[in-house]
Each structure stands twice: as C-alpha cells, then as structure tokens.
Amino acid sequence: MSLPETVTVPLAALPETRAAAQPDGRAIADDTVTLDNTAFADRVARAAALLVRMGVGAGDVVAVALPNRVELIVTLFAAWRVGAAATPVNPALTTSEMQYQVDDAGAKLVIGEGLDLDATVVEVGALAAEPALHAEPAAVEPGALALLIYTSGTTGKPKGVMLDHANLAAMTEMTRAGLGMSAADHSLLILPLFHVNGIVVGTLTPLLAGGRVTVAGRFSPKTFFGLVERVRPTYFSAVPAIYAMLTSLPEAGSADTASLRLVVCGAAPMPAELIARVERTLGVVLVEGYGLSEGSCASTLNPYDGVRKPGTVGLPLPGQEVRVVDSNGDPVPQGERGEVVIRGANVMRGYLNRPEDTAKTVVDGWLHSGDVGVFDPDGYLRIVDRIKDMIIRGGENIYPKEIETVLYSHDAVLEAAVVGRPDGVLGEVVVAYVALRPEADAGVGELHDLCVERLARYKRPVAIELLETLPKNAVGKIDKPSLRLLAAT
C-alpha cells in the first residue's frame, strides 16, 4: 500500500490514514487475530473510546501489561490517539515489580489480564467492546511524551526512558531508510513489545512504511521455521542468543526462508563467526545494528546496500553523530578506544523524575552510552565492551568481549560469556561460562588450549565452566550480573 508522506504521518492518525489509503490491506495479526487496515483502525478507535470513558487524556500515561499480542499494539495507538503516553510492562514481572513501574510512571490505568495491582486495571477484553470513538485524533506536539520504556534495572531500580513523538518520528525514518523498508515489507515480531526494538523496528517502522506485522505470541525455536514458512515475512529482528539457537537446529539448513529479505540483530554485539553461520545456514543477509533505549533504538547499522563488516556494528545512521571520547569528553584519534557518545533527534528527553541521572547520561546534548568503542579507518564502529563489564586484573584492563570472540570461534560453542571474579591478589581474574551446541563434545581443556593459542596470558580465563544454557534477561541478553554472582560463590 502507499501512504502519503508515510514517515510524517503522526502516530495518532496512522491507523485511520492506512484505512483510508487501502481499507482491506493487511495490517497486523497474531496467533488468533488478523486485522486489515479498516479493522485495525476500528479496534484502535474502540480502545480510545474506552480510555476516554476512563478519564484518560492528554499528558496521562497508560500502562499495558500483556504478552506480545495484537491488543498491546492497539493500546499503544489508542493512547496516542487521545494524547496520552504508553508504558509497556513486562508481563513476566512479579506483582511488586509491576507495581513499582506503574507507580513510577504515574499510570492512570493499566490494561492487562488477571492482574492484582493497586491501580485501576482494565481487562484486555474490554478494549474491543466499547463503541468506536469517532472524534479526530488528538493534536499531539512533537515534544509530547509518547513512550516510557523502563531499563532492565541491573544497576538499581529500573528507570523510565522518556521518548517523545519527535524521537519516534526520527527513529522510524532512520530505520526505514537504513533497512530500505517499503510497503512490501512484512515484519515477523519475535522480540518483546516492552522493549524499544520490538516497538520501533518490529512494529512502528513497517506500519509507517505501509507494510504489515505478524506478532509471534511466544518465540519457540521448535516452531519458528514452520512459522516463517507459513506467514512468509520479509524480515525479523532478534538478539544473538536467538540466532545461536536457530542455527543449531537440525532443520535450519533445509527450512524455506526464501521470503526473508534480511534479518536484523541488535541488543548485544554479535560474534562475526555467528553472523557468518546465520548467513550461510539461512541463506539471508544479516544486518547488525547498535543502539540504546535512551537513543530510541539504533544509532549505527551495517548497511543493507553496501559494505557490511562483521565484527563491527556499522556506520552511524544519517541524522546522528557518533563519537568515541576520552574521560574528559574529547574525541580520541581514530583507532583508539573510548566511550561511545551519540547526538541526534533520537536522543531521549531524559529519565522520568531523575534529573541527576539524566544530567550524568546526557551531557551537552551527547548521550553517554557506557560502551567502549573504536572506529576503524572506514568509519565503522566496533563495540569493545561495556565500561562496567571491563575486568581489571593486576592493573591490566581486560575486555570480556575479546575473550568471548575467541571462544565463539570454536564450532562447538553455542554461547559464551566472560566475567571477572574477585581475587585477593590481582583484584579480579577472568572466568568464562560456555554452553555447547547440541551433540557437541568439546571439553574444557580444548577451550583452554584455544585461549592459550590466541590470547595473551593475562587475558586467559583461570576457569571455564560448561553450563547447559546461560542465563538471560527479559530481552534475551546474556545475564552477566547473574554470572558474576555465580563466579563469586
């Protein structure tokens, strides 16, 4: 379908704009519901009417605590239609964790299912039961709050990242251009919708480009390739752990993936060996990007049309400035390591009700990522590691990603993570945790030999422990705080 000036269509008006352009065009679907553009606009109008009846208006926040399903997307657009913002809540959180986010966000109400919260809770089934609201969508200023995305909270209480409508407009246009997205694209959404990648890359960008979205309610490696063959998506976005699982499946090499134009990887740097394995096994182009929730999702991308450099996270997206700086905030020479900082229309308004944290993170308009990076001579960025993940052994700085890359080069390794273990003499020593591919029989000694061959002595793990699987956080990243606790015991 063709939308007029697609990327400038306000989010609040998008469902109606799509319905007017192509009433019976396909919009969104999940495991049980399929909506064309007319039905999508109607569902959003009904949900908006419910919000208005419940007293929600401009400047309010609506929380939605649902697993991936059509109603979650409908709620986002309904909130925007009445001038409110939305905060997606991970449905796997405990009641107390949910309560914290609802309270911190100041949510007017919560859309969910069977929730026991000290808040106004509306059952999800009510969204479609209300008579449709036929009033014009609210006129929303670009600087109005659109999304509150909560950080994972690994360094304290989760913080609400404030993204406004201008942030989302800029990010979706950058993503659309970077991935060459058009009305022909069909997103298979497998990442959680409480995360900015699932919302921006998996949902908003294809809808704004005139394409469509199929929501996978729950990612399952066992059924994934059958789902791809059935719904015929043109792309999906995932994290390295998912790609590692998929390429280890016996059916990976024979699955029908011909509909896929590309696949996208984000959330954590992906080993070059795994990128090559994905492209070889699935017969598809893998585009790796890098970004933060505080930057609305992505800041660099290995170009879909152009030179892709595995082992890097690509070039800065047009409209963004990306630098590598020293501790004083001054740019370092090309080839030297420093902190990655970002400036552009995609940078968040700040953390909700946390001016001190905001001031530390956004300095003179530059978003400080907390990531160590280095630019190569062609301007491609390589992420070395998180600053907080760096291991200091006897005064030597050690970057876990370098050791993980060596471990990933072994064909038997499915996942690898390196952390520091407290040491009374050296301060910290290196410990590695590895999960092997199914049927692999590599031993710890073999992995130690690989490290001896490729790493200086001070970088080598003092211990390599084999686990059946590595712990993950809610977004699918390897949970290093849990591994640090394990290493310290």
PDB file of C-alpha atoms in Angstrom, residues 3-11 14 17 165-166 168-177 181 204-205 207-210:
ATOM      1  CA  LEU A   3       0.770   6.183   2.315  1.00  0.00           C
ATOM      2  CA  PRO A   4       1.049   9.915   1.676  1.00  0.00           C
ATOM      3  CA  GLU A   5       4.384  11.065   3.084  1.00  0.00           C
ATOM      4  CA  THR A   6       4.440   7.941   5.228  1.00  0.00           C
ATOM      5  CA  VAL A   7       7.132   8.949   7.642  1.00  0.00           C
ATOM      6  CA  THR A   8       5.435  12.250   8.531  1.00  0.00           C
ATOM      7  CA  VAL A   9       2.077  10.660   9.368  1.00  0.00           C
ATOM      8  CA  PRO A  10       1.502  11.261  13.110  1.00  0.00           C
ATOM      9  CA  LEU A  11       1.302   8.064  15.129  1.00  0.00           C
ATOM     10  CA  LEU A  14      -1.715   6.260  11.379  1.00  0.00           C
ATOM     11  CA  THR A  17      -4.535   7.013   7.379  1.00  0.00           C
ATOM     12  CA  HIS A 165       6.829  11.802  19.398  1.00  0.00           C
ATOM     13  CA  ALA A 166       9.747  13.605  17.743  1.00  0.00           C
ATOM     14  CA  LEU A 168       9.921   8.143  17.433  1.00  0.00           C
ATOM     15  CA  ALA A 169       9.405  10.046  14.177  1.00  0.00           C
ATOM     16  CA  ALA A 170      13.154  10.493  13.772  1.00  0.00           C
ATOM     17  CA  MET A 171      13.983   6.903  14.721  1.00  0.00           C
ATOM     18  CA  THR A 172      11.400   5.273  12.465  1.00  0.00           C
ATOM     19  CA  GLU A 173      12.555   7.342   9.483  1.00  0.00           C
ATOM     20  CA  MET A 174      16.205   6.486  10.177  1.00  0.00           C
ATOM     21  CA  THR A 175      15.296   2.790  10.468  1.00  0.00           C
ATOM     22  CA  ARG A 176      13.146   2.845   7.324  1.00  0.00           C
ATOM     23  CA  ALA A 177      15.939   4.432   5.306  1.00  0.00           C
ATOM     24  CA  MET A 181      11.908  -0.631   4.141  1.00  0.00           C
ATOM     25  CA  LEU A 204       6.159   1.101  14.032  1.00  0.00           C
ATOM     26  CA  THR A 205       8.613   1.276  11.141  1.00  0.00           C
ATOM     27  CA  LEU A 207       3.437   0.141   9.690  1.00  0.00           C
ATOM     28  CA  LEU A 208       4.600   3.673   8.880  1.00  0.00           C
ATOM     29  CA  ALA A 209       6.199   2.382   5.661  1.00  0.00           C
ATOM     30  CA  GLY A 210       2.885   0.855   4.605  1.00  0.00           C
TER      31      GLY A 210
END
